[in-house]
C-alpha atoms as a PDB file:
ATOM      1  CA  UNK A   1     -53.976 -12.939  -9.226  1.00  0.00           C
ATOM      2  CA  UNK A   2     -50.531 -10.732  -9.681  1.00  0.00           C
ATOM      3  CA  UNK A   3     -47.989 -13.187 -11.856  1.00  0.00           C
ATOM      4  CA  UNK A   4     -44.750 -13.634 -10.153  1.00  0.00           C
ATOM      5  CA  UNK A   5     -41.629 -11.207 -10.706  1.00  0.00           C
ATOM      6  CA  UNK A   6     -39.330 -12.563 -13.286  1.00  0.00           C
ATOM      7  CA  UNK A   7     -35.755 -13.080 -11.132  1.00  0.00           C
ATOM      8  CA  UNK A   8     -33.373 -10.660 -11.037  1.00  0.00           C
ATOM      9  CA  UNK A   9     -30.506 -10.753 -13.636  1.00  0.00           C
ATOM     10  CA  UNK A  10     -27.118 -10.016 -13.156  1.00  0.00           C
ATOM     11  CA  UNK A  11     -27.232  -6.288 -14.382  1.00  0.00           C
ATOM     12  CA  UNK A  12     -30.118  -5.907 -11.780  1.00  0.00           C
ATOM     13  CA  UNK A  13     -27.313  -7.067  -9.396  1.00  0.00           C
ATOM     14  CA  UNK A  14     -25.073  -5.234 -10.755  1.00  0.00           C
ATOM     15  CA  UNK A  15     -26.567  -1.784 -10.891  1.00  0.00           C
ATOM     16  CA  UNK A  16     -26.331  -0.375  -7.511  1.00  0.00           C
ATOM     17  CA  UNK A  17     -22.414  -1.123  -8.258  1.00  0.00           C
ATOM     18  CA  UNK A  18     -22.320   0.434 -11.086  1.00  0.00           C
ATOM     19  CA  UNK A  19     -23.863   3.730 -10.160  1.00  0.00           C
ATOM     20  CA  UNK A  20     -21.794   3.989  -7.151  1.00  0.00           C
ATOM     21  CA  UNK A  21     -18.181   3.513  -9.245  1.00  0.00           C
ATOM     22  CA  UNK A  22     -19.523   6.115 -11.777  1.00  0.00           C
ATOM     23  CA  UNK A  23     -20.488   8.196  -8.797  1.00  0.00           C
ATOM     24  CA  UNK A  24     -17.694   7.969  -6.342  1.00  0.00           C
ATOM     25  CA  UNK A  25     -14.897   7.275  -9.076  1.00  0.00           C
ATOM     26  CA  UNK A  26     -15.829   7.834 -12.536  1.00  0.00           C
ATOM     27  CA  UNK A  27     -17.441  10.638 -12.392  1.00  0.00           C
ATOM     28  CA  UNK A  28     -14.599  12.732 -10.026  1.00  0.00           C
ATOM     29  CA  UNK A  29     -11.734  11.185 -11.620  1.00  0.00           C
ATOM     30  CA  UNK A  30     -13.489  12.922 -15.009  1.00  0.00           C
ATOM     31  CA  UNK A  31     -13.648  16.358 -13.189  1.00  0.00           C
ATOM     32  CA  UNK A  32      -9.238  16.099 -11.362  1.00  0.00           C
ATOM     33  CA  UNK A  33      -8.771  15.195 -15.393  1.00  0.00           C
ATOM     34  CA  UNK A  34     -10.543  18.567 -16.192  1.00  0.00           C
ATOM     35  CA  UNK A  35      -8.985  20.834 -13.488  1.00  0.00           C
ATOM     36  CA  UNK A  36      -5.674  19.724 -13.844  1.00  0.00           C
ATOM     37  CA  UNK A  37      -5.798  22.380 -16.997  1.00  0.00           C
ATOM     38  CA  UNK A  38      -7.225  24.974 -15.216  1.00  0.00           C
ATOM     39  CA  UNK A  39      -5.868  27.770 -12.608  1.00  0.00           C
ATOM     40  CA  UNK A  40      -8.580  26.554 -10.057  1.00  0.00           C
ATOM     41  CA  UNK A  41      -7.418  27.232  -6.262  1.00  0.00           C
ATOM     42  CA  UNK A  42     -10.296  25.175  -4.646  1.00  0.00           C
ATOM     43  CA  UNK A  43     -11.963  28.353  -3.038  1.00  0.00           C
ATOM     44  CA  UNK A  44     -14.467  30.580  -4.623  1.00  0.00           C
ATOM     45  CA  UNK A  45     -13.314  31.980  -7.719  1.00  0.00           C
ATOM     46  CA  UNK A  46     -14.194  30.466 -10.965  1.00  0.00           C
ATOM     47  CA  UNK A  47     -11.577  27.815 -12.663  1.00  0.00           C
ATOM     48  CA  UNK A  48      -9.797  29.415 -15.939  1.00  0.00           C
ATOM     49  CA  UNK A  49      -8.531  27.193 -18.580  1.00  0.00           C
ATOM     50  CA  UNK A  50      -4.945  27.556 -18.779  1.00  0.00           C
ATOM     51  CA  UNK A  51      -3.996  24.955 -20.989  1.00  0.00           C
ATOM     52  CA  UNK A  52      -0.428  22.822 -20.253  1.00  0.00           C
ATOM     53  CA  UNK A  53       1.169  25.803 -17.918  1.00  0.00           C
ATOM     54  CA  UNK A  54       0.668  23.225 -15.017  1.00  0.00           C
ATOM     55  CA  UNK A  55       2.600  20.306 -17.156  1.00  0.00           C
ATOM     56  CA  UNK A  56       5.254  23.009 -18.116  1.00  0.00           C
ATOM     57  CA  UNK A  57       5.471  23.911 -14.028  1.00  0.00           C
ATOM     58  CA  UNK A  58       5.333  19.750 -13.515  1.00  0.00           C
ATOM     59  CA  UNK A  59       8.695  19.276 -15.197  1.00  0.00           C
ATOM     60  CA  UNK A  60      10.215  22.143 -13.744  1.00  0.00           C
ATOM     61  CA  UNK A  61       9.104  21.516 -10.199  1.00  0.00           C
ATOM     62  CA  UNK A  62      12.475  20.152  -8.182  1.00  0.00           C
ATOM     63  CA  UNK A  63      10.134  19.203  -4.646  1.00  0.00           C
ATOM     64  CA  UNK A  64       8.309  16.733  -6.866  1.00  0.00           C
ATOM     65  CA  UNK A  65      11.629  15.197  -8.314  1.00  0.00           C
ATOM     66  CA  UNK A  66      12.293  15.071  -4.183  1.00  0.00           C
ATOM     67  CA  UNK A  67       8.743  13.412  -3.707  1.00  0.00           C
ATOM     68  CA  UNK A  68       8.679  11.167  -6.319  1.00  0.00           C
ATOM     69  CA  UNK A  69      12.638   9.593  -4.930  1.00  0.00           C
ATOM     70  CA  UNK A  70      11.057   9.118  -1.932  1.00  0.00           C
ATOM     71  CA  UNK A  71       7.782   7.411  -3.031  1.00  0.00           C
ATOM     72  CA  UNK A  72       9.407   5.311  -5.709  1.00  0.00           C
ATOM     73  CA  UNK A  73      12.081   4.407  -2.444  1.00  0.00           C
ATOM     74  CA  UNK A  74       9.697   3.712  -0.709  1.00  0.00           C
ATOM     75  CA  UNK A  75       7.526   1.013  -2.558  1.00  0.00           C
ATOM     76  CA  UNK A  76      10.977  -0.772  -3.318  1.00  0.00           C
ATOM     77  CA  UNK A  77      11.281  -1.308   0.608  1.00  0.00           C
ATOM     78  CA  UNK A  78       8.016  -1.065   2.037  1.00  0.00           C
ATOM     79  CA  UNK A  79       5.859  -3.828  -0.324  1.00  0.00           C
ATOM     80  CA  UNK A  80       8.900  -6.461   0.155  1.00  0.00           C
ATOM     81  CA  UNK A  81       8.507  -6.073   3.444  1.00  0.00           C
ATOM     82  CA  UNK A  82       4.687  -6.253   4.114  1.00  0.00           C
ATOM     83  CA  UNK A  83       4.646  -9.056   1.383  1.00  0.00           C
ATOM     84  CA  UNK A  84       6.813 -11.271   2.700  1.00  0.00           C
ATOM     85  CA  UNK A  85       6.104 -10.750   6.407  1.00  0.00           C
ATOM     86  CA  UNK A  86       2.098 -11.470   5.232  1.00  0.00           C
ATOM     87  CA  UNK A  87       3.137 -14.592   3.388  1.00  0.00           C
ATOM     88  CA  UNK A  88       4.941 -16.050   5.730  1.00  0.00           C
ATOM     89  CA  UNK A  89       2.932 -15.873   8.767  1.00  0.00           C
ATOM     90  CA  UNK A  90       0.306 -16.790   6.824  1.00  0.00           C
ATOM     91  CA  UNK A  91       2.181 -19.659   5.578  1.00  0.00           C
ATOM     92  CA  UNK A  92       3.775 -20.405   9.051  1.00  0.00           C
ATOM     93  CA  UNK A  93       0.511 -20.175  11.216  1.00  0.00           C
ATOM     94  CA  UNK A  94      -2.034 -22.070   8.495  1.00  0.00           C
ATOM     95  CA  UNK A  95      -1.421 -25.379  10.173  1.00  0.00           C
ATOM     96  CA  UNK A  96      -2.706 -26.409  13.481  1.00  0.00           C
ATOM     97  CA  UNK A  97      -0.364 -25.571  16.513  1.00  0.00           C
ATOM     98  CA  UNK A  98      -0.882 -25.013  20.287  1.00  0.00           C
ATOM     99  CA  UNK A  99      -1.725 -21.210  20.488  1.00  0.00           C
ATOM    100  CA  UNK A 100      -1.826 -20.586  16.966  1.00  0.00           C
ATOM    101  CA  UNK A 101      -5.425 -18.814  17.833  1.00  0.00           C
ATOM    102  CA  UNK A 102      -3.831 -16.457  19.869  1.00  0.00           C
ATOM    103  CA  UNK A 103      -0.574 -15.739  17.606  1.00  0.00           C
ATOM    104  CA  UNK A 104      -2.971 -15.518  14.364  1.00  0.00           C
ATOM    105  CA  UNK A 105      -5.254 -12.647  16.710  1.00  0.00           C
ATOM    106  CA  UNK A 106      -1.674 -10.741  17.500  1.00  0.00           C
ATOM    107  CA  UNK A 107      -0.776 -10.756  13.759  1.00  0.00           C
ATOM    108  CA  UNK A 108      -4.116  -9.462  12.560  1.00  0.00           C
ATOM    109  CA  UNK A 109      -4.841  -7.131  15.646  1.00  0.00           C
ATOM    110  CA  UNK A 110      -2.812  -4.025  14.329  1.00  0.00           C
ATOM    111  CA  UNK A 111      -4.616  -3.736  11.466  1.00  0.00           C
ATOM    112  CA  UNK A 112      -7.867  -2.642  13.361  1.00  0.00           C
ATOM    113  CA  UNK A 113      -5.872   0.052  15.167  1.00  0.00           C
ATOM    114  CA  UNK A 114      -6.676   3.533  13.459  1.00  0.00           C
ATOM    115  CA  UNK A 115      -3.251   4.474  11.369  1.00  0.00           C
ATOM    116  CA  UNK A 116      -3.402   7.773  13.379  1.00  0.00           C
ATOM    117  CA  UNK A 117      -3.281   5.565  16.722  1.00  0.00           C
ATOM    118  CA  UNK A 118      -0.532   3.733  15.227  1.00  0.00           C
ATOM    119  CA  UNK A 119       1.244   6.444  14.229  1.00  0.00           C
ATOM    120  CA  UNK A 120       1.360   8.236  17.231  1.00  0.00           C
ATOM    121  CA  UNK A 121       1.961   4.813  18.932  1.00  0.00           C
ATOM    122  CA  UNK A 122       5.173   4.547  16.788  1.00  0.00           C
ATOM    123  CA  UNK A 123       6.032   8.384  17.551  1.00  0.00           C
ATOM    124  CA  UNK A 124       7.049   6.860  20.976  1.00  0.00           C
ATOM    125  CA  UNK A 125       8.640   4.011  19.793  1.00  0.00           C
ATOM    126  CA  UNK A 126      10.728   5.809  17.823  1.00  0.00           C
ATOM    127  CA  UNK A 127      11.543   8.290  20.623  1.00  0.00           C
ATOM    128  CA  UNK A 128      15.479   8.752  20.174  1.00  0.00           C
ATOM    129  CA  UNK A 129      15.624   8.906  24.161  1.00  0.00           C
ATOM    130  CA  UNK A 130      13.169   6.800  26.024  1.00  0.00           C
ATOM    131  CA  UNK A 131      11.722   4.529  22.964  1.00  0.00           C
ATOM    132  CA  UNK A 132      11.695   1.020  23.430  1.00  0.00           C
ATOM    133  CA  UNK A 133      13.513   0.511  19.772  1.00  0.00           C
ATOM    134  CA  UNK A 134      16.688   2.059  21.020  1.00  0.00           C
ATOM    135  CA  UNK A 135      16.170   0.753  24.412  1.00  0.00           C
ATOM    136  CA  UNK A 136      16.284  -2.819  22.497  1.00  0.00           C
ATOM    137  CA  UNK A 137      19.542  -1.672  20.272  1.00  0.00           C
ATOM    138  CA  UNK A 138      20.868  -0.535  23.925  1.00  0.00           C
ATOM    139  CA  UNK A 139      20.902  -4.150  24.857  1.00  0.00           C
ATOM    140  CA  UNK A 140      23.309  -4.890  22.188  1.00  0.00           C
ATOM    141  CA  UNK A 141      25.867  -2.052  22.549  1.00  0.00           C
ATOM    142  CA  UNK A 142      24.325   0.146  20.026  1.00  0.00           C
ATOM    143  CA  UNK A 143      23.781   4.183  21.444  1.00  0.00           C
ATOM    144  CA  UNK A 144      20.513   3.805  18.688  1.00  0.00           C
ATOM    145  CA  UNK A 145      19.311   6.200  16.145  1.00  0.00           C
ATOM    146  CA  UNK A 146      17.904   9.368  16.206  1.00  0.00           C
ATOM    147  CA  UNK A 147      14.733   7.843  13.732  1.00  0.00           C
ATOM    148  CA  UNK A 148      12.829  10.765  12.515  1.00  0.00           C
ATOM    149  CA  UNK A 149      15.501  13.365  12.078  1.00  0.00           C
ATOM    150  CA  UNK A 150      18.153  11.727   9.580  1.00  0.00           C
ATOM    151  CA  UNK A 151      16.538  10.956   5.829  1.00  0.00           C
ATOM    152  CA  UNK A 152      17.420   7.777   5.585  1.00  0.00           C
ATOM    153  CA  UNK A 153      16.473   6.118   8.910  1.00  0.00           C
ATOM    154  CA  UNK A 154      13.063   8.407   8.915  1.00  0.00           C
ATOM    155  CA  UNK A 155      12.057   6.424   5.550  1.00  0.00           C
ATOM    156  CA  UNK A 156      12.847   3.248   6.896  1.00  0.00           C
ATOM    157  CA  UNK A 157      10.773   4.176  10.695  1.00  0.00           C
ATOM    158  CA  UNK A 158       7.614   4.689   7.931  1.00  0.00           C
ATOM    159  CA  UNK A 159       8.159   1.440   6.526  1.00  0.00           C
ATOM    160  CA  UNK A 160       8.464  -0.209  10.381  1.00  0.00           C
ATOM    161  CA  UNK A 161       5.357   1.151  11.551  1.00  0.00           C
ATOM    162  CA  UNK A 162       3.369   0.225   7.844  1.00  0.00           C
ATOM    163  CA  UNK A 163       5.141  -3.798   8.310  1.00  0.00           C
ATOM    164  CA  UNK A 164       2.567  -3.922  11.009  1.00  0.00           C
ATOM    165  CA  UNK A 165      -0.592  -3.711   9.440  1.00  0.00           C
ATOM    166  CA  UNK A 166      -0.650  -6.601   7.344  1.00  0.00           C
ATOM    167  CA  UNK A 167      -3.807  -8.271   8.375  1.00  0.00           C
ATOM    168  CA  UNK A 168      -5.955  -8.263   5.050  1.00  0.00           C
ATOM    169  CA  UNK A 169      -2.985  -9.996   3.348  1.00  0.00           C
ATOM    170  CA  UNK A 170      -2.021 -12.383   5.698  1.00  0.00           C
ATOM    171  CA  UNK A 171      -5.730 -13.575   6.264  1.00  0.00           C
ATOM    172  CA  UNK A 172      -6.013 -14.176   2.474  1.00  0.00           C
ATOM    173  CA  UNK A 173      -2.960 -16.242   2.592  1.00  0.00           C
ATOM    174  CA  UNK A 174      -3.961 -18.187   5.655  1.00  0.00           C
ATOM    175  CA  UNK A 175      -7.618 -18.767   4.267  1.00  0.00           C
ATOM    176  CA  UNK A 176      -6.049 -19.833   0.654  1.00  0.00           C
ATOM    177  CA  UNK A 177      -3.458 -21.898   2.153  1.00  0.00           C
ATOM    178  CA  UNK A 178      -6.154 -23.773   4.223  1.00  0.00           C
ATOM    179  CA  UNK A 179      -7.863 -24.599   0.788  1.00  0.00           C
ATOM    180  CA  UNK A 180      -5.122 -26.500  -0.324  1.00  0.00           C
ATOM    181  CA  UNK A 181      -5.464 -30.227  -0.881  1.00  0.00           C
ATOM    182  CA  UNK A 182      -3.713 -32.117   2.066  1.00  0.00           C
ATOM    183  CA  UNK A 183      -3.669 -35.217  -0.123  1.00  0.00           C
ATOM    184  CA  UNK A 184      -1.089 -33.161  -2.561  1.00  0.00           C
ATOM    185  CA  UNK A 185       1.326 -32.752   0.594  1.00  0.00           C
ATOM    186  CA  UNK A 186       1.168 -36.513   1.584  1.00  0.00           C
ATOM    187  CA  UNK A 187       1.794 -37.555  -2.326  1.00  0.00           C
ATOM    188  CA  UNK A 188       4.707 -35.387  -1.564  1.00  0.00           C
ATOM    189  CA  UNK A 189       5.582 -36.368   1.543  1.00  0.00           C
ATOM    190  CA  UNK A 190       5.847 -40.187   0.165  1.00  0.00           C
ATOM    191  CA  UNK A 191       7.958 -39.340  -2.940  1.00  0.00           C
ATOM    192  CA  UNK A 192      10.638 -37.610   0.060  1.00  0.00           C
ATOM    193  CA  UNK A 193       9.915 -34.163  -0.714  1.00  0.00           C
ATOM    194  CA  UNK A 194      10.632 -32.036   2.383  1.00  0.00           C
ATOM    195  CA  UNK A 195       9.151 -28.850   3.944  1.00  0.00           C
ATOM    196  CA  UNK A 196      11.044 -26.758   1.618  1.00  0.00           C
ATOM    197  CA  UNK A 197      10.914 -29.002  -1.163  1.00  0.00           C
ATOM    198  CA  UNK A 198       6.710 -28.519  -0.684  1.00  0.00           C
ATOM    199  CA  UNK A 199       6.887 -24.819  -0.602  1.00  0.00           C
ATOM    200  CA  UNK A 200       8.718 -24.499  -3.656  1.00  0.00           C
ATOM    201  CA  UNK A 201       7.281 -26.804  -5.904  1.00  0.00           C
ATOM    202  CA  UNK A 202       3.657 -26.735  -4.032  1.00  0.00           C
ATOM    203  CA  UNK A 203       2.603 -24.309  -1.946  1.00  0.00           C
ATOM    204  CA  UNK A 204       4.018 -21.393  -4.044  1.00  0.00           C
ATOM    205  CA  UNK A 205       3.042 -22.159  -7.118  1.00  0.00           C
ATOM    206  CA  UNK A 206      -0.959 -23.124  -6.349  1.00  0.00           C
ATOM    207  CA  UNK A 207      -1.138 -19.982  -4.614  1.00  0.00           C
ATOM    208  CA  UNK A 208       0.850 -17.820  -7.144  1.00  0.00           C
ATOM    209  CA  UNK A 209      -2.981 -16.346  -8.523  1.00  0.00           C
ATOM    210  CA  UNK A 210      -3.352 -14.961  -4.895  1.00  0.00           C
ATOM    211  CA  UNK A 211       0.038 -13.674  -4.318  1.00  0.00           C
ATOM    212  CA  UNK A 212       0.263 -11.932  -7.291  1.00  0.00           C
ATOM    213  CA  UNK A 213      -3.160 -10.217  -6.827  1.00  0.00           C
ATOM    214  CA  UNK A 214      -1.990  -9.331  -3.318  1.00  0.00           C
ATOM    215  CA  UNK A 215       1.056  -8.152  -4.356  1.00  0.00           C
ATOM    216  CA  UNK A 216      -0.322  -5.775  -7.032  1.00  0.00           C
ATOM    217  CA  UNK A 217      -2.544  -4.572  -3.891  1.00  0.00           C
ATOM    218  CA  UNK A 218      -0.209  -3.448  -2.094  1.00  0.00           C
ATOM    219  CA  UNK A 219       2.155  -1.528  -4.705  1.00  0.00           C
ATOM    220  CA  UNK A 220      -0.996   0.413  -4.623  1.00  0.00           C
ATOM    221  CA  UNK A 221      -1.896   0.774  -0.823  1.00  0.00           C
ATOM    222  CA  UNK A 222       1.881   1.808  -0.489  1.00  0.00           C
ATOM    223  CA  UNK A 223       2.143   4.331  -3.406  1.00  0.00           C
ATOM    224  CA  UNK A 224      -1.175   5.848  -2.587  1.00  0.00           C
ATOM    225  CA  UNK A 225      -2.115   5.126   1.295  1.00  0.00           C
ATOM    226  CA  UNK A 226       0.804   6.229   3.000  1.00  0.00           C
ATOM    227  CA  UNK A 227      -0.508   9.812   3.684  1.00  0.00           C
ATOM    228  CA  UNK A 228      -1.504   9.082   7.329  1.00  0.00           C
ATOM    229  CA  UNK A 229       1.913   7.503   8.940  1.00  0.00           C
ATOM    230  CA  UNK A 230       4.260  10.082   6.272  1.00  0.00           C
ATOM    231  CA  UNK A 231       1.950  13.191   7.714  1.00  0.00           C
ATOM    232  CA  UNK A 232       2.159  12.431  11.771  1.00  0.00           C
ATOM    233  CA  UNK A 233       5.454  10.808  11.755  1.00  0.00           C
ATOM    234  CA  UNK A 234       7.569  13.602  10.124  1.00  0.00           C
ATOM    235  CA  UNK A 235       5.438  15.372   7.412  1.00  0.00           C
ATOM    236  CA  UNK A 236       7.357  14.891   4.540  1.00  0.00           C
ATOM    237  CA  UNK A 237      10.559  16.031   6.379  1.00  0.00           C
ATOM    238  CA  UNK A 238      13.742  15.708   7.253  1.00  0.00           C
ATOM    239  CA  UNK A 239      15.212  16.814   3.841  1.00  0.00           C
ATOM    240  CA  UNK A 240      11.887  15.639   1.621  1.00  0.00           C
ATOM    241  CA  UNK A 241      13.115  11.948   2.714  1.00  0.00           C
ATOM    242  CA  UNK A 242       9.416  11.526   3.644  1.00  0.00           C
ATOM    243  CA  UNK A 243       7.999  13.870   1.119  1.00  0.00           C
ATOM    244  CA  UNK A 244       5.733  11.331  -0.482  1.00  0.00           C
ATOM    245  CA  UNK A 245       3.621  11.737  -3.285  1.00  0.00           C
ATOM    246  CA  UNK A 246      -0.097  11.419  -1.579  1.00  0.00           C
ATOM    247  CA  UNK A 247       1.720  13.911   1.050  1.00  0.00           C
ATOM    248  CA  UNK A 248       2.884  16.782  -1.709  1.00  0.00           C
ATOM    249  CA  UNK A 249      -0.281  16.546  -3.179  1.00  0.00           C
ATOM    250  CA  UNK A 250      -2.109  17.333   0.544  1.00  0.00           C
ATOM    251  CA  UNK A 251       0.167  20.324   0.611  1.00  0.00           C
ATOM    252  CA  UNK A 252      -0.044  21.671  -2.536  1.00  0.00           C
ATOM    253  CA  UNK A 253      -3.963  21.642  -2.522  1.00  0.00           C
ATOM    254  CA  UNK A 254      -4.796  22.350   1.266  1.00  0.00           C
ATOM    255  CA  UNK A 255      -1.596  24.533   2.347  1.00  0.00           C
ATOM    256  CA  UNK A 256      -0.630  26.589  -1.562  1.00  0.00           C
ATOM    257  CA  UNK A 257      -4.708  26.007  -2.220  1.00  0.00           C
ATOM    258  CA  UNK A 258      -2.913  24.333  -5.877  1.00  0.00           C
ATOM    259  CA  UNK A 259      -5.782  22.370  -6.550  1.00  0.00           C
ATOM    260  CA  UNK A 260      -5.209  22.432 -10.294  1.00  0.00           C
ATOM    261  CA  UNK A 261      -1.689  21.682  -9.691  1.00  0.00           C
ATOM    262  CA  UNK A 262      -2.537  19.248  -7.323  1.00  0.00           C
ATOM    263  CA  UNK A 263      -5.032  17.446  -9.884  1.00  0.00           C
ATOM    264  CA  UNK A 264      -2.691  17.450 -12.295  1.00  0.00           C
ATOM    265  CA  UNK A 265      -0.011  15.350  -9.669  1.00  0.00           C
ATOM    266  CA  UNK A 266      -3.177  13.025  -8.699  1.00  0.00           C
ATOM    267  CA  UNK A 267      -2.818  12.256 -12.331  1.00  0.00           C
ATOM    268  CA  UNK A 268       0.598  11.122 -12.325  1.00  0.00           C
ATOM    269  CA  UNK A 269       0.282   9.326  -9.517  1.00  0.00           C
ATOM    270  CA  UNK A 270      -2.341   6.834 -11.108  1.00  0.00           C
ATOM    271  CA  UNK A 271      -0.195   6.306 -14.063  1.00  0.00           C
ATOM    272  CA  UNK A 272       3.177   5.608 -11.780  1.00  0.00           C
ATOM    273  CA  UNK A 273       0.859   3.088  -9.889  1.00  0.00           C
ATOM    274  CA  UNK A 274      -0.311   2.153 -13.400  1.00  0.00           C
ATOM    275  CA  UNK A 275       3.217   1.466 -14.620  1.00  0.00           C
ATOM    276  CA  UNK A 276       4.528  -0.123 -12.369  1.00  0.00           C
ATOM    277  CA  UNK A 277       1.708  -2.988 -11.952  1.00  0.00           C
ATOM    278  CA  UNK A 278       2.115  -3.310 -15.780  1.00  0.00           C
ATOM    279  CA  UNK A 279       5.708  -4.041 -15.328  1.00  0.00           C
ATOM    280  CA  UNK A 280       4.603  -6.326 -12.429  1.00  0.00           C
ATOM    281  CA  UNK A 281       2.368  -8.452 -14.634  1.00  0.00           C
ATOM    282  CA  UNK A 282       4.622  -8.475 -17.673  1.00  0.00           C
ATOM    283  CA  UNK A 283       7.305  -9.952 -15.396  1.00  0.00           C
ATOM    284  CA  UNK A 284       4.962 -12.400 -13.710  1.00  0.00           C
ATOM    285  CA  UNK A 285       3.559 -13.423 -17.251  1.00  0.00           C
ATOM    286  CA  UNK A 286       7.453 -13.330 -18.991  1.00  0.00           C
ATOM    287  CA  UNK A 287       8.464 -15.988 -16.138  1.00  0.00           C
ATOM    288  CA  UNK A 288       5.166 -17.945 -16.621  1.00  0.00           C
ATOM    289  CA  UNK A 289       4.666 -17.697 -12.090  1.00  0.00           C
ATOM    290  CA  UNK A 290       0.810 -18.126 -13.287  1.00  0.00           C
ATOM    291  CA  UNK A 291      -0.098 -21.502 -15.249  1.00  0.00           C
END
């Protein structure tokens, strides 16, 4: 008679995990690390090790001064945007309301679109002549803009089009809002503590764990995921304005076949994403939001 299998521990668990991170992330990051010292074009002929020429051409290199204003411009208006407009309809539709089914499936339903889709989709509505945005600005008076081909109304038709897709955000607020304690809000409620008086000393502070977490997620969807709408929309142009950093790297790998150089830009966009969530969480911890 066979004797029964001892049960799995957690490292069994966690194996197939483990191999797959040092696989799919450990093991390439090792390898951008190694080319961005090399004079390797990504084609055929054998990498060379050129030491810190690529650094020296990184602080000389005036497009990536251009590419790194408009990423860093871009996180200051994009996450606002996407973080509030996720919190608050996840805040707003959490509590039981005629249609709030049907308003909760409208919030999350552009997130399934492909961002190619979307993009396109916001190519028309963008349209300087026809779109429906200037249409709307028509109502008021307003002759509209022409979106895509001045710098600063191009960056801010990205960040319109990416305020869309919020639906992994706003169904973690809505889900951690639901977990709240109702008895907390009627406590409340008797000691004459309003709607906004329950936000501000309730709501927002129980779910300040989650909000934090989501908003360090999307400094880095923003910094690093923004290829697809920058690329269709206006790739990188007019004037750089768009020239983001996930967006010089495509072209200096695929299009100047820099893949050393591009490695070496990969590289400093991790620490940039790195810095800036450490500044996030020193801030967060400095005004004690977690407790």
């Amino acid at each position: 008679m066979s004797r029964p299998r001892p049960p799995l521990t957690g490292w069994a668990f966690l194996a197939p995990y483990a191999i797959a991170v040092a696989l799919l992330v450990a093991v390439p990051a090792l390898l951008n690390v190694g080319y961005a010292f090399t004079d390797h074009t990504g084609l055929t002929r054998d990498p060379q090790f050129t030491g810190l020429a690529n650094v020296r051409r990184l602080f000389d290199d005036r497009f990536l001064l251009d590419s790194l204003e408009a990423s860093l411009f871009h996180v200051a208006l994009a996450v606002p945007v996407r973080f509030l407009a996720a919190v608050g309809l996840g805040l707003l539709l959490a509590a039981p309301r005629p249609g709030g089914r049907w308003f909760r499936t409208a919030v999350y339903l552009p997130t399934v679109i492909p961002d190619v889709a979307l993009a396109v989709l916001f190519l028309w509505v963008l349209n300087p002549l026809y779109g429906p945005l200037n249409q709307f600005l028509g109502l008021f008076g307003h002759a509209g803009y022409n979106w895509l081909a001045d710098p600063t109304t191009a960056r801010i038709g990205v960040v319109l089009m990416l305020a869309f897709p919020i639906g992994e955000g706003f169904i973690v607020v809505l889900a951690a809002r639901r977990l709240l304690d109702g008895r907390l809000y009627q406590a409340a409620a008797l000691e004459g503590c309003g709607p906004f008086g329950q936000l501000r000393r309730l709501t927002l502070p129980l779910l300040a764990p989650v909000l934090v977490l989501l908003a360090v997620r999307d400094i880095i969807l923003t910094l690093q995921v923004n290829f697809v709408p920058a690329y269709v929309l206006t790739d990188g142009r007019p004037a750089n304005a768009t020239l983001y950093l996930p967006v010089y790297i495509f072209d200096q790998v695929f299009e100047f076949s820099g893949f050393a150089y591009g490695s070496l830009v990969t590289i400093l966009l991790m620490l940039i994403t790195a810095v800036i969530i450490t500044g996030l969480l020193i801030a967060v911890r400095r005004w004690r939001v977690l407790r």
